[in-house]
CSV table of C-alpha atoms in Angstrom, one decimal:
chain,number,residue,atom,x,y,z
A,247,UNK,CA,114.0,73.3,29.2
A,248,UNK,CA,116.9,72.6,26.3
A,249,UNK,CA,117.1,69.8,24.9
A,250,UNK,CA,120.3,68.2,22.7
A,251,UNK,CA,119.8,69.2,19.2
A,252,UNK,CA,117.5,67.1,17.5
A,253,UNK,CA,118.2,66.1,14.3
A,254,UNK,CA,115.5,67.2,11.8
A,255,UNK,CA,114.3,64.7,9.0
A,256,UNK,CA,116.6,66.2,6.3
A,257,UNK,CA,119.5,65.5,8.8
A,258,UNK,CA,119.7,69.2,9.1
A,259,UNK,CA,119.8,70.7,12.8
A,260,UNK,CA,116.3,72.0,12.6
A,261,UNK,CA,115.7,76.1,14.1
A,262,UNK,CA,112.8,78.0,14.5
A,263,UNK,CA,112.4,81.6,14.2
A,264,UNK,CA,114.2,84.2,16.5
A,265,UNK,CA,116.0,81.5,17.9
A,266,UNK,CA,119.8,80.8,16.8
A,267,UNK,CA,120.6,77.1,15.9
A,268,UNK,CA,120.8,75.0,19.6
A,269,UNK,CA,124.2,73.7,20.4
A,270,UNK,CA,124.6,70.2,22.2
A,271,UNK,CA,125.4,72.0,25.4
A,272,UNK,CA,123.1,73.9,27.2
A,273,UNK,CA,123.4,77.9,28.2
A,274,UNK,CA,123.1,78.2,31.8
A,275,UNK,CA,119.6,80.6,31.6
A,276,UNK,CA,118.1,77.5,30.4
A,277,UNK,CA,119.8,75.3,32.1
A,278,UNK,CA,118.4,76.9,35.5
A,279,UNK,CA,114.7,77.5,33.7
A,280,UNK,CA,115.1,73.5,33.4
A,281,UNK,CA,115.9,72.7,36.6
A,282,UNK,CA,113.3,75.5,38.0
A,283,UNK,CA,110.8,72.8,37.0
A,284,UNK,CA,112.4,70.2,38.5
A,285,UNK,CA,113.4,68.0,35.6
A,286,UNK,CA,115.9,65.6,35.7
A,287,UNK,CA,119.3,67.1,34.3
A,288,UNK,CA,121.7,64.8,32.5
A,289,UNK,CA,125.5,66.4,33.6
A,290,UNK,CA,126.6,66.0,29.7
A,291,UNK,CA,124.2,69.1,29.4
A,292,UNK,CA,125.5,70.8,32.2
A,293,UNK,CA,128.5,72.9,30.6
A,294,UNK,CA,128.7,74.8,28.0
A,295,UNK,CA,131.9,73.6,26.1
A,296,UNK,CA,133.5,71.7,28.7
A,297,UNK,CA,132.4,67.9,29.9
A,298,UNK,CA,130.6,67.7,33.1
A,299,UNK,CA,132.4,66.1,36.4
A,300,UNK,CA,130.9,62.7,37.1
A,301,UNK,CA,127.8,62.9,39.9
A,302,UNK,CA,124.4,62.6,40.6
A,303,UNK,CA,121.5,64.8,38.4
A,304,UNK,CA,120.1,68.0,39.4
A,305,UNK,CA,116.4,67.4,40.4
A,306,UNK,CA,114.0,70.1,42.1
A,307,UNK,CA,110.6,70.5,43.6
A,308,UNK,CA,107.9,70.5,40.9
A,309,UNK,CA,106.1,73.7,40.9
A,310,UNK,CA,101.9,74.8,40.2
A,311,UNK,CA,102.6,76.4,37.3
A,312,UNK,CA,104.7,75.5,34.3
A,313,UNK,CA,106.4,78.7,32.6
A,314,UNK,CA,105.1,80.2,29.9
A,315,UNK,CA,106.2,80.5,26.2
A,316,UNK,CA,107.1,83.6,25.4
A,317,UNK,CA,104.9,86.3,27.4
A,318,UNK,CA,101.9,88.2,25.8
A,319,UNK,CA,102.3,91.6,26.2
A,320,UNK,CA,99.9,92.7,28.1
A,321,UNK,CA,97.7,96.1,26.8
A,322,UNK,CA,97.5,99.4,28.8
A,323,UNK,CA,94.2,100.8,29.8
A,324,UNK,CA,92.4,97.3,28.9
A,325,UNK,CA,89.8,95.4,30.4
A,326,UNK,CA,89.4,91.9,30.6
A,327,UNK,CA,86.7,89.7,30.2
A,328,UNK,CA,85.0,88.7,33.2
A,329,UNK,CA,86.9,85.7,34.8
A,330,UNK,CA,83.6,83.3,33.7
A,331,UNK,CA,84.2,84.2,29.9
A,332,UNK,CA,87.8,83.3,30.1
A,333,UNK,CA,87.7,80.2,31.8
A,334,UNK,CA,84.4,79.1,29.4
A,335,UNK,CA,87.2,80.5,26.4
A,336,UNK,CA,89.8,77.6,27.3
A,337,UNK,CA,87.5,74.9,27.2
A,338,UNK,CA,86.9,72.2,23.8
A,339,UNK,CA,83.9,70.0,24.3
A,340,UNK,CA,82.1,67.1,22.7
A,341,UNK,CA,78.4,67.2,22.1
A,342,UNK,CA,77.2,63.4,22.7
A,343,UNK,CA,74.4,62.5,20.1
A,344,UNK,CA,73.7,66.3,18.9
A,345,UNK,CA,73.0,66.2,15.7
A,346,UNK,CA,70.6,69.3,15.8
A,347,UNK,CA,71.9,73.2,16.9
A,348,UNK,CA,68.1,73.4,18.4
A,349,UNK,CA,69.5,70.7,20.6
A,350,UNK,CA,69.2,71.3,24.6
A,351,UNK,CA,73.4,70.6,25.0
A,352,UNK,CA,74.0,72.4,21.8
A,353,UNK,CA,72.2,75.5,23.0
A,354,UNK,CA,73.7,74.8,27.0
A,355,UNK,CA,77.3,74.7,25.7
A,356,UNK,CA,77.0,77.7,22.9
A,357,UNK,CA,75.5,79.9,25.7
A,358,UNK,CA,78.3,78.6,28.0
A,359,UNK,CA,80.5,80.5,26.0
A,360,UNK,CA,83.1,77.8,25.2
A,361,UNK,CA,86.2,78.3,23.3
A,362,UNK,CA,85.3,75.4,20.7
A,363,UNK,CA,83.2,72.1,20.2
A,364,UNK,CA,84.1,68.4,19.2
A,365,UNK,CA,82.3,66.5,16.6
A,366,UNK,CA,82.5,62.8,16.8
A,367,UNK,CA,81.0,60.1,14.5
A,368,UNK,CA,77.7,60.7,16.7
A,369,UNK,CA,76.9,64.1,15.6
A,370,UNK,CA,77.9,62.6,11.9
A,371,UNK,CA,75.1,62.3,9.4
A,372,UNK,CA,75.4,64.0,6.1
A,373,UNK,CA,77.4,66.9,5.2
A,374,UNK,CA,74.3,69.0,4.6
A,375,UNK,CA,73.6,67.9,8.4
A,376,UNK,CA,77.0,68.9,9.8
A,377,UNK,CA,76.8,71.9,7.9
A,378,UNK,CA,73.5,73.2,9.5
A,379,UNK,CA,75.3,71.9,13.1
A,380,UNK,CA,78.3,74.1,12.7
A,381,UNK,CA,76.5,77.1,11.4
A,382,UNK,CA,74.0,77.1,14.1
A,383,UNK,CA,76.1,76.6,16.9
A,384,UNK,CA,78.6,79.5,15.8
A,385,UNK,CA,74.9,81.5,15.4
A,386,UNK,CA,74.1,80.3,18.3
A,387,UNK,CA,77.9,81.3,20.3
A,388,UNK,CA,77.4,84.8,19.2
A,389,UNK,CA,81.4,84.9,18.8
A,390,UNK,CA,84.2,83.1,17.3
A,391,UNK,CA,83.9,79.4,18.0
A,392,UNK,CA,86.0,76.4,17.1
A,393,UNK,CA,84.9,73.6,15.3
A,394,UNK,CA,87.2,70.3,15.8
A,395,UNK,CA,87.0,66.9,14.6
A,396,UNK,CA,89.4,63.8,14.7
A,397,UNK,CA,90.1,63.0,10.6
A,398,UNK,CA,93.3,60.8,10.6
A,399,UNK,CA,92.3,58.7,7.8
A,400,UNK,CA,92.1,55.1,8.4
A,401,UNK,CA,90.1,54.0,11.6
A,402,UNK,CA,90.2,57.3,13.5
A,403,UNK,CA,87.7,58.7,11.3
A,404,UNK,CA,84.8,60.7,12.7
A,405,UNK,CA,84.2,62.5,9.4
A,406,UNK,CA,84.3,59.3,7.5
A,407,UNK,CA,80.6,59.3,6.2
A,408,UNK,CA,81.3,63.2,5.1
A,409,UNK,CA,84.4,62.6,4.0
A,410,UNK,CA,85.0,59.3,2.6
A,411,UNK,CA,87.1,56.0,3.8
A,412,UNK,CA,90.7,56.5,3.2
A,413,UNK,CA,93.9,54.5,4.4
A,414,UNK,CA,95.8,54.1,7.5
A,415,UNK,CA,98.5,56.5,7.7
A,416,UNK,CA,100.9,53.7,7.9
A,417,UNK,CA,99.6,52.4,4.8
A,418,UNK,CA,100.0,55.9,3.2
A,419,UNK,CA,104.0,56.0,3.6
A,420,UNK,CA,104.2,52.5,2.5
A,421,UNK,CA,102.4,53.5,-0.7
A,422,UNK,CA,102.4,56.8,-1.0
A,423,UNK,CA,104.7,59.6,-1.9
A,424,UNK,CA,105.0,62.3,0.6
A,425,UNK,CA,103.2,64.9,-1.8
A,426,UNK,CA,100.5,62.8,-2.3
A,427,UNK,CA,99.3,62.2,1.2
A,428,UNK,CA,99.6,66.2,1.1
A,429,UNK,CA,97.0,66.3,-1.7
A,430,UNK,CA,95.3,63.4,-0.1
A,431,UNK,CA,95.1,65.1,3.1
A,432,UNK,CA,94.4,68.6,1.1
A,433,UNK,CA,91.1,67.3,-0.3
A,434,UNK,CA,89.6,66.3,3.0
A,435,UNK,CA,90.2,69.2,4.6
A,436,UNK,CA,88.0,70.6,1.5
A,437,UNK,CA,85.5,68.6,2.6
A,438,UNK,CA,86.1,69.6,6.3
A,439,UNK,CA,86.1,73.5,6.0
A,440,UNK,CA,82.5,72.7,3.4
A,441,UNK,CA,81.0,71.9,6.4
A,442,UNK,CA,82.2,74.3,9.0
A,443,UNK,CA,84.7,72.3,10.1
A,444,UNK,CA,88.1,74.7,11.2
A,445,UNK,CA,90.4,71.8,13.5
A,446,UNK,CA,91.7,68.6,12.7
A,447,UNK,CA,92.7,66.4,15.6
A,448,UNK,CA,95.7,65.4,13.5
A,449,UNK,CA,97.9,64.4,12.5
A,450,UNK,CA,99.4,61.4,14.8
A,451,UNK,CA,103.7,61.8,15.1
A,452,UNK,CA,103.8,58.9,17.4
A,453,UNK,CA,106.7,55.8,16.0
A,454,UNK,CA,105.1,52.5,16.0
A,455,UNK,CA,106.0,49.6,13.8
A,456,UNK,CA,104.0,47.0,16.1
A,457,UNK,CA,100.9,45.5,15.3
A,458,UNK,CA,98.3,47.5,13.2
A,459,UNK,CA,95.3,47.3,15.9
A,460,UNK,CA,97.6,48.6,18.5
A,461,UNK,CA,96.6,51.7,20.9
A,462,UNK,CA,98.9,53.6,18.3
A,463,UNK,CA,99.9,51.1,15.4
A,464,UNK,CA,98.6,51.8,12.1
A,465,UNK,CA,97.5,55.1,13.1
A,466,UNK,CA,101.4,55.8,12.9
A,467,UNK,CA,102.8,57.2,9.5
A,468,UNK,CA,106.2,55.4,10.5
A,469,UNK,CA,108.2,54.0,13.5
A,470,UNK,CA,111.0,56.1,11.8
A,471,UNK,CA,111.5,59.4,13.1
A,472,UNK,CA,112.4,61.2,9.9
A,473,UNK,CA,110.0,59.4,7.8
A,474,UNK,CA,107.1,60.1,10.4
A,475,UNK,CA,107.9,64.0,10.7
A,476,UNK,CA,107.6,64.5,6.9
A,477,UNK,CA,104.6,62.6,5.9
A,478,UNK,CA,103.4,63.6,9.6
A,479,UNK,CA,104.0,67.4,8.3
A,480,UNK,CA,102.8,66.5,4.6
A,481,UNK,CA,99.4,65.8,5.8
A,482,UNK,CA,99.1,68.9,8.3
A,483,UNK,CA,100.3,70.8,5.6
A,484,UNK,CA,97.8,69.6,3.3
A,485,UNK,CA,95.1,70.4,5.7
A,486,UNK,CA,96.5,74.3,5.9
A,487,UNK,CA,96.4,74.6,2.2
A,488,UNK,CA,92.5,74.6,2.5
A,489,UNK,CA,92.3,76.3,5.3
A,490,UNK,CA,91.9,74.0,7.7
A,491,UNK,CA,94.2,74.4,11.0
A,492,UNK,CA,95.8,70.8,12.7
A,493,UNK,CA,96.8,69.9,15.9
A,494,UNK,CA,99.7,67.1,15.8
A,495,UNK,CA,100.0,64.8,18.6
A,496,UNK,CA,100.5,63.0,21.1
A,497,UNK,CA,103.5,65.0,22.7
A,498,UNK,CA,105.7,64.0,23.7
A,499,UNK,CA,105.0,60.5,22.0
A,500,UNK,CA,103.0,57.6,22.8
A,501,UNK,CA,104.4,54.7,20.6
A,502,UNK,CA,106.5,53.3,23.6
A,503,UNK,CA,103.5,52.0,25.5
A,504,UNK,CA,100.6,49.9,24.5
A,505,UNK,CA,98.5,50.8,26.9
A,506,UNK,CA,95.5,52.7,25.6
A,507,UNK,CA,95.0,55.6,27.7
A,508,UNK,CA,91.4,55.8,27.2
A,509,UNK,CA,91.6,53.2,30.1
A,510,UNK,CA,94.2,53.7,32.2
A,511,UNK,CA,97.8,55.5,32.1
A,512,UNK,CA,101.0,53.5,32.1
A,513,UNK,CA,105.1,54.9,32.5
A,514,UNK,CA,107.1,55.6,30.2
A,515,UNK,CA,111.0,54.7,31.2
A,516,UNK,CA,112.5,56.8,28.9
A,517,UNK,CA,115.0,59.2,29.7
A,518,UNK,CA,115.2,62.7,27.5
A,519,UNK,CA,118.5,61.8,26.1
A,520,UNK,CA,116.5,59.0,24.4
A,521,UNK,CA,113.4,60.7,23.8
A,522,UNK,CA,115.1,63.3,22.1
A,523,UNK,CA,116.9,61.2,19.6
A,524,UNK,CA,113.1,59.4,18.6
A,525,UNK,CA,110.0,60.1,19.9
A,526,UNK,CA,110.6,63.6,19.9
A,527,UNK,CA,112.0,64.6,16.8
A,528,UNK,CA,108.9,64.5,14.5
A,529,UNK,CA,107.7,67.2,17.3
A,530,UNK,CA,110.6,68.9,16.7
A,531,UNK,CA,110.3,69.5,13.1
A,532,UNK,CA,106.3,70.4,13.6
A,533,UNK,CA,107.1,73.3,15.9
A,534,UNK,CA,110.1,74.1,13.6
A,535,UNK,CA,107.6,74.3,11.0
A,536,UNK,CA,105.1,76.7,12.6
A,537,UNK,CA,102.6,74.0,13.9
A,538,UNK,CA,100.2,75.9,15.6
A,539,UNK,CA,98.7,73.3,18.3
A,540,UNK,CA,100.0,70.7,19.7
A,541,UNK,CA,98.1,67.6,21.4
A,542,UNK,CA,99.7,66.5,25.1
A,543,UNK,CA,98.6,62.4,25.7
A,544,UNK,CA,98.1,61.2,29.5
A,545,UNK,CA,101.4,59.0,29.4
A,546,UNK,CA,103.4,59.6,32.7
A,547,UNK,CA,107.1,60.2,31.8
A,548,UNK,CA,109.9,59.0,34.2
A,549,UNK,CA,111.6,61.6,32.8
A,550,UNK,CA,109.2,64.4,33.9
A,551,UNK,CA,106.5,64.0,35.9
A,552,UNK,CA,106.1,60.3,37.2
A,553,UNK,CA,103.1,60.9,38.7
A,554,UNK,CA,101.5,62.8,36.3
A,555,UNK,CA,100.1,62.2,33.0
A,556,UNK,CA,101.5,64.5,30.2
A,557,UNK,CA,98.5,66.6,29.9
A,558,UNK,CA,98.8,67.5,33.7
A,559,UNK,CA,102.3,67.9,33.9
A,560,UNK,CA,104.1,71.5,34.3
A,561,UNK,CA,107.6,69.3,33.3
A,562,UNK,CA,105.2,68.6,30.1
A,563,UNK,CA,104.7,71.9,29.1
A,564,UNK,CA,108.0,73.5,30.1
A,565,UNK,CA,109.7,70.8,27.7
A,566,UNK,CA,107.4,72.0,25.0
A,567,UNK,CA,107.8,75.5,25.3
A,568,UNK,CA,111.7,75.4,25.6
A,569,UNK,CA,111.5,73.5,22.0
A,570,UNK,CA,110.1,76.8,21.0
A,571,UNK,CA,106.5,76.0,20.8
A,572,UNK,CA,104.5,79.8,20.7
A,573,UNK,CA,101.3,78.2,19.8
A,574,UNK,CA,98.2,76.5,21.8
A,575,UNK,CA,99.0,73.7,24.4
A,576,UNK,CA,95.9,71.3,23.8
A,577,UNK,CA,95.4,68.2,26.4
A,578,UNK,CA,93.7,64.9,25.0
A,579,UNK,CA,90.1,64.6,26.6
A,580,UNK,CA,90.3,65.0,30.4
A,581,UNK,CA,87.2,62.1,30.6
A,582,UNK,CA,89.5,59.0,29.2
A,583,UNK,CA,90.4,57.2,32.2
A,584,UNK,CA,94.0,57.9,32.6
A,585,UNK,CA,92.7,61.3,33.9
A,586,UNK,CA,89.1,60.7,35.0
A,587,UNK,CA,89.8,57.7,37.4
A,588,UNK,CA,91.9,60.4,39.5
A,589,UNK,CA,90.6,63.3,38.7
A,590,UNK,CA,87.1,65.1,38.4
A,591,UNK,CA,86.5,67.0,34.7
A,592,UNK,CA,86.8,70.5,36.9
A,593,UNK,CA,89.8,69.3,39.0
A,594,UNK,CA,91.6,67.8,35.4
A,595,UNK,CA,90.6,71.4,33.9
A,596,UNK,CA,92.8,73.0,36.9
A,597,UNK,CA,95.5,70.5,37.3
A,598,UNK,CA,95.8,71.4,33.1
A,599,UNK,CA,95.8,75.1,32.7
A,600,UNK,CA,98.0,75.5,35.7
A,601,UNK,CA,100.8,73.1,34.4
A,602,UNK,CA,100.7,75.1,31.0
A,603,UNK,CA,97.4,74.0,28.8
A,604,UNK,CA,95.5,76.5,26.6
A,605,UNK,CA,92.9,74.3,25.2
A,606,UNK,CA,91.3,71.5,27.7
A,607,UNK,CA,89.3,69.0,25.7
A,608,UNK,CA,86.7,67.1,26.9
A,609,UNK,CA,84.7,65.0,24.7
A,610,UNK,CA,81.1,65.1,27.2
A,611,UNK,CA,80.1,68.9,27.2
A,612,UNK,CA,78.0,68.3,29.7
A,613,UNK,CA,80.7,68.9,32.0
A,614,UNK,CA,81.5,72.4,30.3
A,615,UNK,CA,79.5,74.3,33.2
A,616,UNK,CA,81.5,72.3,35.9
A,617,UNK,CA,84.5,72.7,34.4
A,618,UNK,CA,84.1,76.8,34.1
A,619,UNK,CA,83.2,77.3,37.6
A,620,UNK,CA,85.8,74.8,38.9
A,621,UNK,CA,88.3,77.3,37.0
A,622,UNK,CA,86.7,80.3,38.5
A,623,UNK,CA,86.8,79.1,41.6
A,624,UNK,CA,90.9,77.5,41.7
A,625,UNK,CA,91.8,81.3,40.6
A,626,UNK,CA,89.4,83.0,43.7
A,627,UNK,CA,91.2,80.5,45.8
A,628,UNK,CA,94.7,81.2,44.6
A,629,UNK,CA,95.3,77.8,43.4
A,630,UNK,CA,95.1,78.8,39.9
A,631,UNK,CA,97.2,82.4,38.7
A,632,UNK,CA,94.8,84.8,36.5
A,633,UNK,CA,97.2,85.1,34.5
A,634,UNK,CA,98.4,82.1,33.3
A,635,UNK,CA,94.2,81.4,32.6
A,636,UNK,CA,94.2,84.7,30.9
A,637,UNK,CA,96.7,83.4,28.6
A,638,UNK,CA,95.6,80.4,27.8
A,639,UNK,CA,92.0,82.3,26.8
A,640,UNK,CA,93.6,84.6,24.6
A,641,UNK,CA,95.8,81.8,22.7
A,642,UNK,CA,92.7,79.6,22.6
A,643,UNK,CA,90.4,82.8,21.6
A,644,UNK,CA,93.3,83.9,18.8
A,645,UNK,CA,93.0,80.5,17.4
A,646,UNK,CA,89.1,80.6,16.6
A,647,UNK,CA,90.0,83.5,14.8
A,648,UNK,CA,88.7,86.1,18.0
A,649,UNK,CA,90.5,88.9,19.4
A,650,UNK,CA,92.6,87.9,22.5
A,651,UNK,CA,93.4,91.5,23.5
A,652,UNK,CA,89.3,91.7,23.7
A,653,UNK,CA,89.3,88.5,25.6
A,654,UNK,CA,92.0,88.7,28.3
A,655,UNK,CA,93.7,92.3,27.3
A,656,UNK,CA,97.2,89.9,25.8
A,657,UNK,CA,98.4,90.2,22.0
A,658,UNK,CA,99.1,87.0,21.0
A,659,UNK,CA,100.6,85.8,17.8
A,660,UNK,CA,100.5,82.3,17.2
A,661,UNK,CA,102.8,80.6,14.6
A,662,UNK,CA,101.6,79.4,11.4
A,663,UNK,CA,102.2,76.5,9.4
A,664,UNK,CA,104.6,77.0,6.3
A,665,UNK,CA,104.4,75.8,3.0
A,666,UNK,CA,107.4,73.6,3.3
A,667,UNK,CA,109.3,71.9,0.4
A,668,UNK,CA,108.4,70.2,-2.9
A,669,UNK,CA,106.1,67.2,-1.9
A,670,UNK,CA,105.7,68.5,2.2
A,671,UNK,CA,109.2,67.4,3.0
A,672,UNK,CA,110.1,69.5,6.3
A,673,UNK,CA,112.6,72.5,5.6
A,674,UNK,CA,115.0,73.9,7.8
A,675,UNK,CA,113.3,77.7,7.1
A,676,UNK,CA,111.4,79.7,10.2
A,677,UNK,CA,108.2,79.9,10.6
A,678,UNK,CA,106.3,83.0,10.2
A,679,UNK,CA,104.0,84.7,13.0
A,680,UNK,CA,100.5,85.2,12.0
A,681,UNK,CA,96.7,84.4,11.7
A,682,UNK,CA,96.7,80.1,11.7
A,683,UNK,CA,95.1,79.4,8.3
């Protein structure tokens, strides 16, 4: 799905690697992958070099399965893993008051064969204590496992008693240089990767200037879409330079409502000629930049899917991928109750992987077993393609650092951060393909 070209925060047309720099018109092959999904199609984009004739947009169907980034090629004479250890592989869960790898969850979830775990300020009590958590449960996993968290600074802190208070990421661009939120953001992920942590839920690349205590407010860097991209990118950048992988969100933006989704969803009027010029462009200059996940929220976009929060929308997904996006498609957690009042954690999981998800988070692991079979079971049925779960469990299995041709018989590469300018200013510069620090 093109988009008009979206100015990066230098001012500079932003471009990512193997692709040439996007016009404002868009070529016809996209043009028709676009409306394959059944987006709405502003005429202006509808040539290329010549304006459109006045008329109603092009809209079709909405479709089961969004299309995927660029394939995976798929390895000769190779055997899967069994359809159980692929659907456990795209799942992210949260271990409610674990504190303890002996713990019965802990032990439940590890032997579940999940792709990765969540720790919240619950399963917080020292960093000796995390450390023994993290070690045990990737002893316990018996194979690559993800370790996330949700650091942001300010009051979305679950690492705060490990790491330390810090400010608000609005607070940070009002007072801080960009290369010092890098450094800022560099030392706690030190911390982080001490204690076995490997995923950052952040950094936020929402705009919000409204109140602080807002669903978004001062968890925004900046209701500027420049300024949010490049300290947004300073502190993932910071994170990568020890080692520490992050996952930017909330695509495609959440600072237009002030609804907290935790609760309930709300619309979002926008069109994408609008969207593109704001919300969108701090995304635009992460996945220019190599970001290697990227966070969907549980908004519902006029301009996609109505009727569908982001994180189940195929329109979602499509709109990522055709701003180049290589990397893992991560949904918010499936039990806030702009998902969970409609749908069930194993319909969610479904509804997600099948509109383009890799990772499905969901903060109660005790729904990992439900959420597994309820996979299983949409791909038996033919509700869910193999393939596309096969994909998702090799992006999700590269990421933790596994081998995806061992898990679903795909070589993925997933992109990787770069180092970016003097002070973690974005650059225009491609990013490489390659392990995600």
């Amino acid at each position: 799905m093109s988009l008009p070209t979206i100015p990066g925060p230098s001012g500079r047309s932003p471009r990512h690697a193997r692709r040439a720099p996007r016009s404002h018109r868009v070529p016809a092959a996209a043009l028709a992958a676009l409306v394959a999904v059944g987006v709405t199609v502003p005429l202006a984009w509808a040539t290329v070099g010549t304006p459109a004739a006045p008329g109603p947009a092009s809209t079709a169907p909405a479709v089961a399965s969004a299309p995927p980034a660029k394939s995976p090629v798929p390895t000769p004479t190779c055997t899967p893993q069994p359809l159980e250890v692929r659907a456990a592989a795209v799942l992210v869960v949260g271990l409610p008051g674990v504190t303890r790898a002996d713990d019965a969850l802990a032990q439940q979830v590890a032997g579940l064969g999940v792709g990765g775990v969540f720790l919240a300020g619950g399963n917080v009590r020292s960093a000796e204590q995390v450390s023994a958590l993290t070690a045990g449960l990737r002893a316990a996993a018996g194979r690559p496992l993800l370790v996330s968290t949700d650091e942001e600074s300010g009051r979305v802190a679950h690492m705060r008693d490990v790491v330390g208070a810090g400010p608000s990421p609005r607070r940070m661009a009002r007072e801080e240089s960009a290369e010092a939120v890098r450094g800022r953001a560099a030392e706690t992920g030190r911390v982080l990767a001490g204690v076995g942590v490997d995923l950052d839920l952040a950094p936020v690349l929402d705009l919000d200037d409204g109140p602080a205590t807002g669903v978004i407010g001062d968890r925004s860097f900046s209701a500027d879409p420049q300024e949010a991209a490049t300290y947004g990118l300073a502190y993932a950048r910071g994170l990568a330079d020890a080692g520490v992988t992050s996952a930017v969100k909330h695509f495609p933006g959440h600072g237009r409502s002030a609804v907290d989704s935790h609760r309930e969803s709300s619309l979002v009027a926008a069109d994408l000629e609008e969207l593109a010029g704001t919300d969108l462009v701090p995304f635009r200059a992460a996945v220019d930049a190599g970001a290697p996940v990227v966070m969907l929220n549980h908004l519902q976009y006029a301009a996609l899917d109505p009727d569908l929060p982001a994180s189940l929308s195929p329109r979602a997904y499509a709109l990522l991928r055709e701003m180049g996006f290589e990397g893992v498609a991560m949904t918010d957690s499936v039990g806030m109750g702009a998902v969970n009042l409609r749908w069930d954690f194993p319909d969610a999981a479904v509804q997600a992987v099948s509109a383009g998800a890799d990772a499905v988070l969901a903060t109660d692991g005790g729904q990992a077993g439900r959420m597994r079979d309820g996979l299983v079971e949409a791909v038996r049925a033919g509700r869910l393609p193999e393939a596309r779960l096969s994909e998702a469990a090799a992006r999700v299995t590269a990421l933790a650092g596994g081998d995806p041709v061992a898990m679903s018989c795909l070589d993925v590469a997933l992109p990787r951060l770069d180092a970016g300018a003097a002070g973690g200013a974005p650059t225009a510069g491609a990013p490489t393909a390659g392990p995600v620090p």
